[in-house]
PDB file of N, CA and C in Angstrom:
ATOM      1  N   GLN A1241       1.899  29.384 -20.871  1.00 84.00           N
ATOM      2  CA  GLN A1241       2.686  28.345 -21.533  1.00 84.00           C
ATOM      3  C   GLN A1241       3.448  27.550 -20.489  1.00 84.00           C
ATOM      4  N   VAL A1242       3.493  26.233 -20.676  1.00 91.00           N
ATOM      5  CA  VAL A1242       4.185  25.326 -19.761  1.00 91.00           C
ATOM      6  C   VAL A1242       5.279  24.606 -20.532  1.00 91.00           C
ATOM      7  N   GLN A1243       6.450  24.576 -19.963  1.00 95.00           N
ATOM      8  CA  GLN A1243       7.558  23.822 -20.544  1.00 95.00           C
ATOM      9  C   GLN A1243       8.115  22.875 -19.504  1.00 95.00           C
ATOM     10  N   LEU A1244       8.387  21.653 -19.936  1.00 97.00           N
ATOM     11  CA  LEU A1244       8.892  20.616 -19.051  1.00 97.00           C
ATOM     12  C   LEU A1244      10.116  19.997 -19.682  1.00 97.00           C
ATOM     13  N   LEU A1245      11.173  19.808 -18.888  1.00 96.00           N
ATOM     14  CA  LEU A1245      12.412  19.235 -19.412  1.00 96.00           C
ATOM     15  C   LEU A1245      12.905  18.177 -18.446  1.00 96.00           C
ATOM     16  N   GLU A1246      12.873  16.921 -18.918  1.00 96.00           N
ATOM     17  CA  GLU A1246      13.306  15.808 -18.078  1.00 96.00           C
ATOM     18  C   GLU A1246      14.793  15.536 -18.237  1.00 96.00           C
ATOM     19  N   SER A1247      15.357  14.912 -17.216  1.00 95.00           N
ATOM     20  CA  SER A1247      16.735  14.428 -17.272  1.00 95.00           C
ATOM     21  C   SER A1247      16.874  13.289 -16.279  1.00 95.00           C
ATOM     22  N   GLY A1248      17.958  12.536 -16.426  1.00 97.00           N
ATOM     23  CA  GLY A1248      18.278  11.514 -15.434  1.00 97.00           C
ATOM     24  C   GLY A1248      18.048  10.088 -15.869  1.00 97.00           C
ATOM     25  N   GLY A1249      17.528   9.866 -17.058  1.00 95.00           N
ATOM     26  CA  GLY A1249      17.334   8.508 -17.511  1.00 95.00           C
ATOM     27  C   GLY A1249      18.659   7.848 -17.850  1.00 95.00           C
ATOM     28  N   GLY A1250      18.579   6.551 -18.148  1.00 97.00           N
ATOM     29  CA  GLY A1250      19.798   5.842 -18.521  1.00 97.00           C
ATOM     30  C   GLY A1250      19.631   4.349 -18.399  1.00 97.00           C
ATOM     31  N   LEU A1251      20.751   3.672 -18.412  1.00 98.00           N
ATOM     32  CA  LEU A1251      20.798   2.211 -18.321  1.00 98.00           C
ATOM     33  C   LEU A1251      21.291   1.823 -16.935  1.00 98.00           C
ATOM     34  N   VAL A1252      20.576   0.921 -16.290  1.00 98.00           N
ATOM     35  CA  VAL A1252      20.954   0.479 -14.958  1.00 98.00           C
ATOM     36  C   VAL A1252      20.644  -1.001 -14.824  1.00 98.00           C
ATOM     37  N   GLN A1253      21.385  -1.687 -13.984  1.00 98.00           N
ATOM     38  CA  GLN A1253      21.122  -3.099 -13.737  1.00 98.00           C
ATOM     39  C   GLN A1253      19.953  -3.258 -12.765  1.00 98.00           C
ATOM     40  N   ALA A1254      19.303  -4.390 -12.845  1.00 98.00           N
ATOM     41  CA  ALA A1254      18.210  -4.695 -11.916  1.00 98.00           C
ATOM     42  C   ALA A1254      18.715  -4.563 -10.474  1.00 98.00           C
ATOM     43  N   GLY A1255      17.874  -3.956  -9.654  1.00 98.00           N
ATOM     44  CA  GLY A1255      18.250  -3.694  -8.273  1.00 98.00           C
ATOM     45  C   GLY A1255      18.892  -2.335  -8.049  1.00 98.00           C
ATOM     46  N   GLY A1256      19.235  -1.672  -9.128  1.00 98.00           N
ATOM     47  CA  GLY A1256      19.874  -0.368  -9.023  1.00 98.00           C
ATOM     48  C   GLY A1256      18.885   0.761  -8.859  1.00 98.00           C
ATOM     49  N   SER A1257      19.433   1.983  -8.873  1.00 98.00           N
ATOM     50  CA  SER A1257      18.628   3.178  -8.652  1.00 98.00           C
ATOM     51  C   SER A1257      18.902   4.222  -9.716  1.00 98.00           C
ATOM     52  N   LEU A1258      17.898   5.037  -9.974  1.00 98.00           N
ATOM     53  CA  LEU A1258      18.020   6.210 -10.824  1.00 98.00           C
ATOM     54  C   LEU A1258      17.158   7.317 -10.234  1.00 98.00           C
ATOM     55  N   ARG A1259      17.549   8.544 -10.515  1.00 98.00           N
ATOM     56  CA  ARG A1259      16.750   9.690 -10.096  1.00 98.00           C
ATOM     57  C   ARG A1259      16.427  10.536 -11.313  1.00 98.00           C
ATOM     58  N   LEU A1260      15.157  10.645 -11.610  1.00 98.00           N
ATOM     59  CA  LEU A1260      14.710  11.492 -12.703  1.00 98.00           C
ATOM     60  C   LEU A1260      14.370  12.879 -12.170  1.00 98.00           C
ATOM     61  N   SER A1261      14.659  13.870 -12.984  1.00 98.00           N
ATOM     62  CA  SER A1261      14.317  15.245 -12.624  1.00 98.00           C
ATOM     63  C   SER A1261      13.578  15.904 -13.776  1.00 98.00           C
ATOM     64  N   CYS A1262      12.702  16.804 -13.424  1.00 98.00           N
ATOM     65  CA  CYS A1262      11.950  17.553 -14.430  1.00 98.00           C
ATOM     66  C   CYS A1262      11.894  19.011 -13.981  1.00 98.00           C
ATOM     67  N   VAL A1263      12.503  19.855 -14.782  1.00 97.00           N
ATOM     68  CA  VAL A1263      12.432  21.295 -14.516  1.00 97.00           C
ATOM     69  C   VAL A1263      11.268  21.864 -15.315  1.00 97.00           C
ATOM     70  N   TYR A1264      10.410  22.615 -14.660  1.00 95.00           N
ATOM     71  CA  TYR A1264       9.248  23.151 -15.346  1.00 95.00           C
ATOM     72  C   TYR A1264       9.238  24.678 -15.287  1.00 95.00           C
ATOM     73  N   SER A1265       8.648  25.246 -16.307  1.00 94.00           N
ATOM     74  CA  SER A1265       8.441  26.688 -16.332  1.00 94.00           C
ATOM     75  C   SER A1265       7.011  26.945 -16.764  1.00 94.00           C
ATOM     76  N   ILE A1266       6.407  27.963 -16.177  1.00 90.00           N
ATOM     77  CA  ILE A1266       5.017  28.269 -16.456  1.00 90.00           C
ATOM     78  C   ILE A1266       4.804  29.764 -16.290  1.00 90.00           C
ATOM     79  N   SER A1267       3.910  30.270 -17.103  1.00 87.00           N
ATOM     80  CA  SER A1267       3.586  31.693 -16.988  1.00 87.00           C
ATOM     81  C   SER A1267       2.077  31.874 -17.010  1.00 87.00           C
ATOM     82  N   GLY A1268       1.594  32.711 -16.127  1.00 83.00           N
ATOM     83  CA  GLY A1268       0.196  33.081 -16.148  1.00 83.00           C
ATOM     84  C   GLY A1268      -0.729  32.226 -15.307  1.00 83.00           C
ATOM     85  N   PHE A1269      -0.317  31.001 -15.002  1.00 86.00           N
ATOM     86  CA  PHE A1269      -1.170  30.098 -14.244  1.00 86.00           C
ATOM     87  C   PHE A1269      -0.319  29.355 -13.225  1.00 86.00           C
ATOM     88  N   SER A1270      -0.974  28.633 -12.353  1.00 87.00           N
ATOM     89  CA  SER A1270      -0.264  27.779 -11.402  1.00 87.00           C
ATOM     90  C   SER A1270      -0.510  26.320 -11.769  1.00 87.00           C
ATOM     91  N   ILE A1271       0.439  25.485 -11.409  1.00 89.00           N
ATOM     92  CA  ILE A1271       0.339  24.059 -11.703  1.00 89.00           C
ATOM     93  C   ILE A1271      -0.483  23.376 -10.618  1.00 89.00           C
ATOM     94  N   ASP A1272      -1.468  22.608 -11.043  1.00 91.00           N
ATOM     95  CA  ASP A1272      -2.316  21.899 -10.088  1.00 91.00           C
ATOM     96  C   ASP A1272      -1.637  20.642  -9.555  1.00 91.00           C
ATOM     97  N   SER A1273      -1.013  19.901 -10.443  1.00 95.00           N
ATOM     98  CA  SER A1273      -0.293  18.709 -10.012  1.00 95.00           C
ATOM     99  C   SER A1273       0.820  18.398 -10.999  1.00 95.00           C
ATOM    100  N   LEU A1274       1.799  17.672 -10.504  1.00 97.00           N
ATOM    101  CA  LEU A1274       2.923  17.200 -11.316  1.00 97.00           C
ATOM    102  C   LEU A1274       2.994  15.695 -11.205  1.00 97.00           C
ATOM    103  N   GLY A1275       3.487  15.077 -12.237  1.00 97.00           N
ATOM    104  CA  GLY A1275       3.555  13.625 -12.178  1.00 97.00           C
ATOM    105  C   GLY A1275       4.539  13.049 -13.161  1.00 97.00           C
ATOM    106  N   TRP A1276       4.716  11.762 -13.018  1.00 98.00           N
ATOM    107  CA  TRP A1276       5.544  10.986 -13.932  1.00 98.00           C
ATOM    108  C   TRP A1276       4.698   9.851 -14.504  1.00 98.00           C
ATOM    109  N   TYR A1277       4.754   9.706 -15.800  1.00 98.00           N
ATOM    110  CA  TYR A1277       4.107   8.618 -16.510  1.00 98.00           C
ATOM    111  C   TYR A1277       5.188   7.833 -17.240  1.00 98.00           C
ATOM    112  N   ARG A1278       4.859   6.631 -17.642  1.00 98.00           N
ATOM    113  CA  ARG A1278       5.799   5.850 -18.428  1.00 98.00           C
ATOM    114  C   ARG A1278       5.063   5.077 -19.513  1.00 98.00           C
ATOM    115  N   GLN A1279       5.823   4.807 -20.559  1.00 98.00           N
ATOM    116  CA  GLN A1279       5.284   4.056 -21.688  1.00 98.00           C
ATOM    117  C   GLN A1279       6.316   3.057 -22.134  1.00 98.00           C
ATOM    118  N   GLY A1280       6.005   1.778 -21.889  1.00 94.00           N
ATOM    119  CA  GLY A1280       6.891   0.714 -22.331  1.00 94.00           C
ATOM    120  C   GLY A1280       6.618   0.358 -23.775  1.00 94.00           C
ATOM    121  N   PRO A1281       7.503  -0.445 -24.375  1.00 89.00           N
ATOM    122  CA  PRO A1281       7.324  -0.841 -25.774  1.00 89.00           C
ATOM    123  C   PRO A1281       5.981  -1.536 -25.997  1.00 89.00           C
ATOM    124  N   GLY A1282       5.203  -1.029 -26.909  1.00 92.00           N
ATOM    125  CA  GLY A1282       3.923  -1.635 -27.231  1.00 92.00           C
ATOM    126  C   GLY A1282       2.861  -1.479 -26.166  1.00 92.00           C
ATOM    127  N   LYS A1283       3.098  -0.584 -25.213  1.00 95.00           N
ATOM    128  CA  LYS A1283       2.141  -0.402 -24.122  1.00 95.00           C
ATOM    129  C   LYS A1283       1.596   1.020 -24.109  1.00 95.00           C
ATOM    130  N   GLN A1284       0.528   1.200 -23.370  1.00 96.00           N
ATOM    131  CA  GLN A1284      -0.036   2.530 -23.207  1.00 96.00           C
ATOM    132  C   GLN A1284       0.739   3.304 -22.149  1.00 96.00           C
ATOM    133  N   ARG A1285       0.629   4.618 -22.230  1.00 97.00           N
ATOM    134  CA  ARG A1285       1.248   5.466 -21.225  1.00 97.00           C
ATOM    135  C   ARG A1285       0.420   5.386 -19.937  1.00 97.00           C
ATOM    136  N   THR A1286       1.082   5.132 -18.827  1.00 98.00           N
ATOM    137  CA  THR A1286       0.384   4.971 -17.563  1.00 98.00           C
ATOM    138  C   THR A1286       1.027   5.811 -16.467  1.00 98.00           C
ATOM    139  N   LEU A1287       0.229   6.143 -15.472  1.00 98.00           N
ATOM    140  CA  LEU A1287       0.721   6.931 -14.357  1.00 98.00           C
ATOM    141  C   LEU A1287       1.683   6.113 -13.501  1.00 98.00           C
ATOM    142  N   VAL A1288       2.792   6.730 -13.138  1.00 98.00           N
ATOM    143  CA  VAL A1288       3.738   6.137 -12.194  1.00 98.00           C
ATOM    144  C   VAL A1288       3.536   6.761 -10.811  1.00 98.00           C
ATOM    145  N   ALA A1289       3.556   8.088 -10.764  1.00 98.00           N
ATOM    146  CA  ALA A1289       3.402   8.801  -9.498  1.00 98.00           C
ATOM    147  C   ALA A1289       2.992  10.228  -9.782  1.00 98.00           C
ATOM    148  N   SER A1290       2.282  10.815  -8.838  1.00 98.00           N
ATOM    149  CA  SER A1290       1.893  12.211  -8.973  1.00 98.00           C
ATOM    150  C   SER A1290       1.944  12.891  -7.612  1.00 98.00           C
ATOM    151  N   ILE A1291       2.065  14.210  -7.646  1.00 97.00           N
ATOM    152  CA  ILE A1291       2.100  14.995  -6.424  1.00 97.00           C
ATOM    153  C   ILE A1291       1.290  16.264  -6.662  1.00 97.00           C
ATOM    154  N   SER A1292       0.399  16.547  -5.737  1.00 94.00           N
ATOM    155  CA  SER A1292      -0.472  17.706  -5.902  1.00 94.00           C
ATOM    156  C   SER A1292       0.225  18.974  -5.433  1.00 94.00           C
ATOM    157  N   SER A1293      -0.424  20.101  -5.656  1.00 91.00           N
ATOM    158  CA  SER A1293       0.138  21.367  -5.207  1.00 91.00           C
ATOM    159  C   SER A1293       0.242  21.407  -3.687  1.00 91.00           C
ATOM    160  N   GLY A1294      -0.601  20.615  -3.017  1.00 91.00           N
ATOM    161  CA  GLY A1294      -0.556  20.562  -1.562  1.00 91.00           C
ATOM    162  C   GLY A1294       0.402  19.521  -1.007  1.00 91.00           C
ATOM    163  N   GLY A1295       1.011  18.760  -1.919  1.00 93.00           N
ATOM    164  CA  GLY A1295       1.997  17.779  -1.486  1.00 93.00           C
ATOM    165  C   GLY A1295       1.481  16.355  -1.358  1.00 93.00           C
ATOM    166  N   SER A1296       0.216  16.130  -1.645  1.00 96.00           N
ATOM    167  CA  SER A1296      -0.307  14.763  -1.593  1.00 96.00           C
ATOM    168  C   SER A1296       0.250  13.958  -2.752  1.00 96.00           C
ATOM    169  N   THR A1297       0.609  12.713  -2.459  1.00 98.00           N
ATOM    170  CA  THR A1297       1.218  11.857  -3.476  1.00 98.00           C
ATOM    171  C   THR A1297       0.330  10.663  -3.782  1.00 98.00           C
ATOM    172  N   ASN A1298       0.551  10.150  -4.987  1.00 98.00           N
ATOM    173  CA  ASN A1298      -0.193   8.983  -5.455  1.00 98.00           C
ATOM    174  C   ASN A1298       0.763   8.139  -6.278  1.00 98.00           C
ATOM    175  N   TYR A1299       0.712   6.816  -6.074  1.00 98.00           N
ATOM    176  CA  TYR A1299       1.637   5.917  -6.768  1.00 98.00           C
ATOM    177  C   TYR A1299       0.891   4.765  -7.418  1.00 98.00           C
ATOM    178  N   ALA A1300       1.411   4.316  -8.531  1.00 98.00           N
ATOM    179  CA  ALA A1300       0.938   3.064  -9.111  1.00 98.00           C
ATOM    180  C   ALA A1300       1.317   1.929  -8.167  1.00 98.00           C
ATOM    181  N   ASP A1301       0.472   0.925  -8.092  1.00 98.00           N
ATOM    182  CA  ASP A1301       0.733  -0.194  -7.180  1.00 98.00           C
ATOM    183  C   ASP A1301       2.081  -0.851  -7.469  1.00 98.00           C
ATOM    184  N   SER A1302       2.461  -0.891  -8.728  1.00 97.00           N
ATOM    185  CA  SER A1302       3.674  -1.594  -9.124  1.00 97.00           C
ATOM    186  C   SER A1302       4.950  -0.919  -8.634  1.00 97.00           C
ATOM    187  N   VAL A1303       4.858   0.339  -8.212  1.00 98.00           N
ATOM    188  CA  VAL A1303       6.066   1.057  -7.791  1.00 98.00           C
ATOM    189  C   VAL A1303       6.022   1.460  -6.322  1.00 98.00           C
ATOM    190  N   LYS A1304       4.934   1.197  -5.650  1.00 98.00           N
ATOM    191  CA  LYS A1304       4.823   1.580  -4.237  1.00 98.00           C
ATOM    192  C   LYS A1304       5.931   0.926  -3.418  1.00 98.00           C
ATOM    193  N   GLY A1305       6.554   1.728  -2.572  1.00 98.00           N
ATOM    194  CA  GLY A1305       7.651   1.228  -1.750  1.00 98.00           C
ATOM    195  C   GLY A1305       8.997   1.261  -2.432  1.00 98.00           C
ATOM    196  N   ARG A1306       9.015   1.509  -3.746  1.00 98.00           N
ATOM    197  CA  ARG A1306      10.294   1.559  -4.486  1.00 98.00           C
ATOM    198  C   ARG A1306      10.578   2.948  -5.046  1.00 98.00           C
ATOM    199  N   PHE A1307       9.538   3.647  -5.461  1.00 98.00           N
ATOM    200  CA  PHE A1307       9.700   4.969  -6.077  1.00 98.00           C
ATOM    201  C   PHE A1307       9.177   6.047  -5.133  1.00 98.00           C
ATOM    202  N   THR A1308       9.803   7.215  -5.203  1.00 98.00           N
ATOM    203  CA  THR A1308       9.356   8.355  -4.406  1.00 98.00           C
ATOM    204  C   THR A1308       9.339   9.598  -5.278  1.00 98.00           C
ATOM    205  N   ILE A1309       8.207  10.276  -5.287  1.00 98.00           N
ATOM    206  CA  ILE A1309       8.092  11.533  -6.024  1.00 98.00           C
ATOM    207  C   ILE A1309       8.203  12.688  -5.032  1.00 98.00           C
ATOM    208  N   SER A1310       8.893  13.736  -5.465  1.00 97.00           N
ATOM    209  CA  SER A1310       9.036  14.914  -4.615  1.00 97.00           C
ATOM    210  C   SER A1310       9.113  16.148  -5.510  1.00 97.00           C
ATOM    211  N   ARG A1311       8.812  17.294  -4.924  1.00 94.00           N
ATOM    212  CA  ARG A1311       8.899  18.522  -5.702  1.00 94.00           C
ATOM    213  C   ARG A1311       9.613  19.592  -4.887  1.00 94.00           C
ATOM    214  N   ASP A1312      10.371  20.411  -5.603  1.00 93.00           N
ATOM    215  CA  ASP A1312      11.070  21.528  -5.009  1.00 93.00           C
ATOM    216  C   ASP A1312      10.508  22.776  -5.668  1.00 93.00           C
ATOM    217  N   ASN A1313       9.571  23.424  -4.995  1.00 88.00           N
ATOM    218  CA  ASN A1313       8.901  24.573  -5.593  1.00 88.00           C
ATOM    219  C   ASN A1313       9.848  25.741  -5.821  1.00 88.00           C
ATOM    220  N   ALA A1314      10.845  25.864  -4.970  1.00 91.00           N
ATOM    221  CA  ALA A1314      11.798  26.973  -5.116  1.00 91.00           C
ATOM    222  C   ALA A1314      12.626  26.830  -6.389  1.00 91.00           C
ATOM    223  N   LYS A1315      12.844  25.578  -6.813  1.00 94.00           N
ATOM    224  CA  LYS A1315      13.657  25.331  -8.004  1.00 94.00           C
ATOM    225  C   LYS A1315      12.802  24.881  -9.188  1.00 94.00           C
ATOM    226  N   ASN A1316      11.471  24.911  -9.018  1.00 94.00           N
ATOM    227  CA  ASN A1316      10.572  24.486 -10.095  1.00 94.00           C
ATOM    228  C   ASN A1316      10.980  23.120 -10.649  1.00 94.00           C
ATOM    229  N   THR A1317      11.162  22.189  -9.746  1.00 96.00           N
ATOM    230  CA  THR A1317      11.641  20.867 -10.138  1.00 96.00           C
ATOM    231  C   THR A1317      10.818  19.788  -9.454  1.00 96.00           C
ATOM    232  N   VAL A1318      10.557  18.719 -10.174  1.00 97.00           N
ATOM    233  CA  VAL A1318       9.947  17.533  -9.593  1.00 97.00           C
ATOM    234  C   VAL A1318      10.884  16.363  -9.862  1.00 97.00           C
ATOM    235  N   HIS A1319      11.061  15.524  -8.846  1.00 98.00           N
ATOM    236  CA  HIS A1319      11.977  14.392  -8.941  1.00 98.00           C
ATOM    237  C   HIS A1319      11.212  13.082  -8.813  1.00 98.00           C
ATOM    238  N   LEU A1320      11.801  12.049  -9.387  1.00 98.00           N
ATOM    239  CA  LEU A1320      11.318  10.697  -9.163  1.00 98.00           C
ATOM    240  C   LEU A1320      12.525   9.846  -8.792  1.00 98.00           C
ATOM    241  N   GLN A1321      12.601   9.477  -7.538  1.00 98.00           N
ATOM    242  CA  GLN A1321      13.665   8.581  -7.068  1.00 98.00           C
ATOM    243  C   GLN A1321      13.188   7.153  -7.257  1.00 98.00           C
ATOM    244  N   MET A1322      13.944   6.397  -8.023  1.00 98.00           N
ATOM    245  CA  MET A1322      13.563   5.022  -8.343  1.00 98.00           C
ATOM    246  C   MET A1322      14.601   4.069  -7.782  1.00 98.00           C
ATOM    247  N   ASN A1323      14.199   3.245  -6.860  1.00 98.00           N
ATOM    248  CA  ASN A1323      15.070   2.261  -6.225  1.00 98.00           C
ATOM    249  C   ASN A1323      14.594   0.854  -6.555  1.00 98.00           C
ATOM    250  N   SER A1324      15.460  -0.099  -6.338  1.00 98.00           N
ATOM    251  CA  SER A1324      15.121  -1.507  -6.572  1.00 98.00           C
ATOM    252  C   SER A1324      14.489  -1.691  -7.946  1.00 98.00           C
ATOM    253  N   LEU A1325      15.135  -1.136  -8.944  1.00 98.00           N
ATOM    254  CA  LEU A1325      14.570  -1.180 -10.294  1.00 98.00           C
ATOM    255  C   LEU A1325      14.511  -2.603 -10.832  1.00 98.00           C
ATOM    256  N   LYS A1326      13.481  -2.836 -11.626  1.00 98.00           N
ATOM    257  CA  LYS A1326      13.247  -4.149 -12.223  1.00 98.00           C
ATOM    258  C   LYS A1326      13.225  -3.997 -13.749  1.00 98.00           C
ATOM    259  N   PRO A1327      13.503  -5.067 -14.474  1.00 96.00           N
ATOM    260  CA  PRO A1327      13.442  -4.986 -15.934  1.00 96.00           C
ATOM    261  C   PRO A1327      12.094  -4.476 -16.442  1.00 96.00           C
ATOM    262  N   GLU A1328      11.027  -4.781 -15.741  1.00 96.00           N
ATOM    263  CA  GLU A1328       9.710  -4.324 -16.178  1.00 96.00           C
ATOM    264  C   GLU A1328       9.494  -2.826 -15.982  1.00 96.00           C
ATOM    265  N   ASP A1329      10.434  -2.159 -15.330  1.00 97.00           N
ATOM    266  CA  ASP A1329      10.366  -0.700 -15.219  1.00 97.00           C
ATOM    267  C   ASP A1329      10.914  -0.015 -16.477  1.00 97.00           C
ATOM    268  N   THR A1330      11.468  -0.798 -17.380  1.00 97.00           N
ATOM    269  CA  THR A1330      12.000  -0.236 -18.616  1.00 97.00           C
ATOM    270  C   THR A1330      10.895   0.460 -19.402  1.00 97.00           C
ATOM    271  N   ALA A1331      11.118   1.725 -19.737  1.00 98.00           N
ATOM    272  CA  ALA A1331      10.108   2.520 -20.436  1.00 98.00           C
ATOM    273  C   ALA A1331      10.673   3.904 -20.722  1.00 98.00           C
ATOM    274  N   VAL A1332       9.942   4.647 -21.510  1.00 98.00           N
ATOM    275  CA  VAL A1332      10.186   6.086 -21.616  1.00 98.00           C
ATOM    276  C   VAL A1332       9.340   6.755 -20.533  1.00 98.00           C
ATOM    277  N   TYR A1333       9.992   7.572 -19.734  1.00 98.00           N
ATOM    278  CA  TYR A1333       9.325   8.246 -18.626  1.00 98.00           C
ATOM    279  C   TYR A1333       9.063   9.699 -19.015  1.00 98.00           C
ATOM    280  N   TYR A1334       7.831  10.112 -18.798  1.00 98.00           N
ATOM    281  CA  TYR A1334       7.397  11.456 -19.181  1.00 98.00           C
ATOM    282  C   TYR A1334       6.993  12.256 -17.952  1.00 98.00           C
ATOM    283  N   CYS A1335       7.459  13.468 -17.905  1.00 98.00           N
ATOM    284  CA  CYS A1335       7.017  14.410 -16.887  1.00 98.00           C
ATOM    285  C   CYS A1335       5.686  15.012 -17.325  1.00 98.00           C
ATOM    286  N   ASN A1336       4.787  15.176 -16.375  1.00 97.00           N
ATOM    287  CA  ASN A1336       3.445  15.677 -16.664  1.00 97.00           C
ATOM    288  C   ASN A1336       3.098  16.808 -15.712  1.00 97.00           C
ATOM    289  N   ALA A1337       2.464  17.829 -16.248  1.00 96.00           N
ATOM    290  CA  ALA A1337       1.937  18.915 -15.422  1.00 96.00           C
ATOM    291  C   ALA A1337       0.482  19.147 -15.804  1.00 96.00           C
ATOM    292  N   VAL A1338      -0.354  19.251 -14.806  1.00 95.00           N
ATOM    293  CA  VAL A1338      -1.767  19.549 -15.034  1.00 95.00           C
ATOM    294  C   VAL A1338      -2.009  21.000 -14.645  1.00 95.00           C
ATOM    295  N   VAL A1339      -2.453  21.778 -15.614  1.00 93.00           N
ATOM    296  CA  VAL A1339      -2.776  23.183 -15.396  1.00 93.00           C
ATOM    297  C   VAL A1339      -4.250  23.354 -15.748  1.00 93.00           C
ATOM    298  N   ARG A1340      -5.036  23.657 -14.736  1.00 90.00           N
ATOM    299  CA  ARG A1340      -6.495  23.625 -14.859  1.00 90.00           C
ATOM    300  C   ARG A1340      -6.857  22.197 -15.275  1.00 90.00           C
ATOM    301  N   ILE A1341      -7.428  21.971 -16.415  1.00 88.00           N
ATOM    302  CA  ILE A1341      -7.783  20.597 -16.794  1.00 88.00           C
ATOM    303  C   ILE A1341      -6.882  20.071 -17.898  1.00 88.00           C
ATOM    304  N   PHE A1342      -5.871  20.829 -18.243  1.00 93.00           N
ATOM    305  CA  PHE A1342      -5.049  20.462 -19.393  1.00 93.00           C
ATOM    306  C   PHE A1342      -3.750  19.781 -18.963  1.00 93.00           C
ATOM    307  N   ASN A1343      -3.390  18.757 -19.708  1.00 95.00           N
ATOM    308  CA  ASN A1343      -2.144  18.031 -19.486  1.00 95.00           C
ATOM    309  C   ASN A1343      -1.045  18.587 -20.377  1.00 95.00           C
ATOM    310  N   HIS A1344       0.126  18.718 -19.792  1.00 96.00           N
ATOM    311  CA  HIS A1344       1.312  19.141 -20.524  1.00 96.00           C
ATOM    312  C   HIS A1344       2.397  18.089 -20.310  1.00 96.00           C
ATOM    313  N   TRP A1345       3.178  17.858 -21.353  1.00 97.00           N
ATOM    314  CA  TRP A1345       4.136  16.753 -21.328  1.00 97.00           C
ATOM    315  C   TRP A1345       5.539  17.217 -21.689  1.00 97.00           C
ATOM    316  N   GLY A1346       6.511  16.540 -21.061  1.00 97.00           N
ATOM    317  CA  GLY A1346       7.881  16.702 -21.491  1.00 97.00           C
ATOM    318  C   GLY A1346       8.158  15.784 -22.662  1.00 97.00           C
ATOM    319  N   GLN A1347       9.390  15.796 -23.125  1.00 96.00           N
ATOM    320  CA  GLN A1347       9.735  15.015 -24.309  1.00 96.00           C
ATOM    321  C   GLN A1347      10.042  13.557 -23.972  1.00 96.00           C
ATOM    322  N   GLY A1348      10.223  13.264 -22.695  1.00 97.00           N
ATOM    323  CA  GLY A1348      10.475  11.895 -22.273  1.00 97.00           C
ATOM    324  C   GLY A1348      11.955  11.592 -22.104  1.00 97.00           C
ATOM    325  N   THR A1349      12.222  10.656 -21.203  1.00 97.00           N
ATOM    326  CA  THR A1349      13.589  10.193 -20.986  1.00 97.00           C
ATOM    327  C   THR A1349      13.557   8.683 -20.846  1.00 97.00           C
ATOM    328  N   GLN A1350      14.492   8.018 -21.516  1.00 98.00           N
ATOM    329  CA  GLN A1350      14.508   6.558 -21.552  1.00 98.00           C
ATOM    330  C   GLN A1350      15.143   5.998 -20.288  1.00 98.00           C
ATOM    331  N   VAL A1351      14.470   5.021 -19.693  1.00 98.00           N
ATOM    332  CA  VAL A1351      15.011   4.248 -18.583  1.00 98.00           C
ATOM    333  C   VAL A1351      15.040   2.788 -19.021  1.00 98.00           C
ATOM    334  N   THR A1352      16.223   2.189 -18.965  1.00 98.00           N
ATOM    335  CA  THR A1352      16.387   0.797 -19.343  1.00 98.00           C
ATOM    336  C   THR A1352      17.006   0.045 -18.179  1.00 98.00           C
ATOM    337  N   VAL A1353      16.331  -1.013 -17.757  1.00 98.00           N
ATOM    338  CA  VAL A1353      16.804  -1.824 -16.637  1.00 98.00           C
ATOM    339  C   VAL A1353      17.171  -3.199 -17.174  1.00 98.00           C
ATOM    340  N   SER A1354      18.424  -3.558 -17.052  1.00 97.00           N
ATOM    341  CA  SER A1354      18.893  -4.845 -17.551  1.00 97.00           C
ATOM    342  C   SER A1354      18.834  -5.893 -16.448  1.00 97.00           C
ATOM    343  N   SER A1355      18.565  -7.114 -16.873  1.00 93.00           N
ATOM    344  CA  SER A1355      18.451  -8.215 -15.895  1.00 93.00           C
ATOM    345  C   SER A1355      19.797  -8.856 -15.622  1.00 93.00           C
TER     346      SER A1355
END
């Protein structure tokens, strides 16, 4: 069983920063990769950033150079540092864990960027 709990969302002005955190718990298996997805109003859920068990990272083009994903294996936590936020970053952000071929999701945290 995998459980994911996000925190750190909120309201910020354009140009500001937020740090999202996701604490995960798992039993019986290891996590292959962790990531952050987002879903804006009327849009599909899309990948923001991911990090593999080996530490390799992947970013959506729209956030490269502004967002950084990191994981702390000792604390079972994955972070998303978001800098230079733009109004178009407004969305519900979801923590994702891939265990074998299955996706697991957190409940989501709202990020709102005002212009």
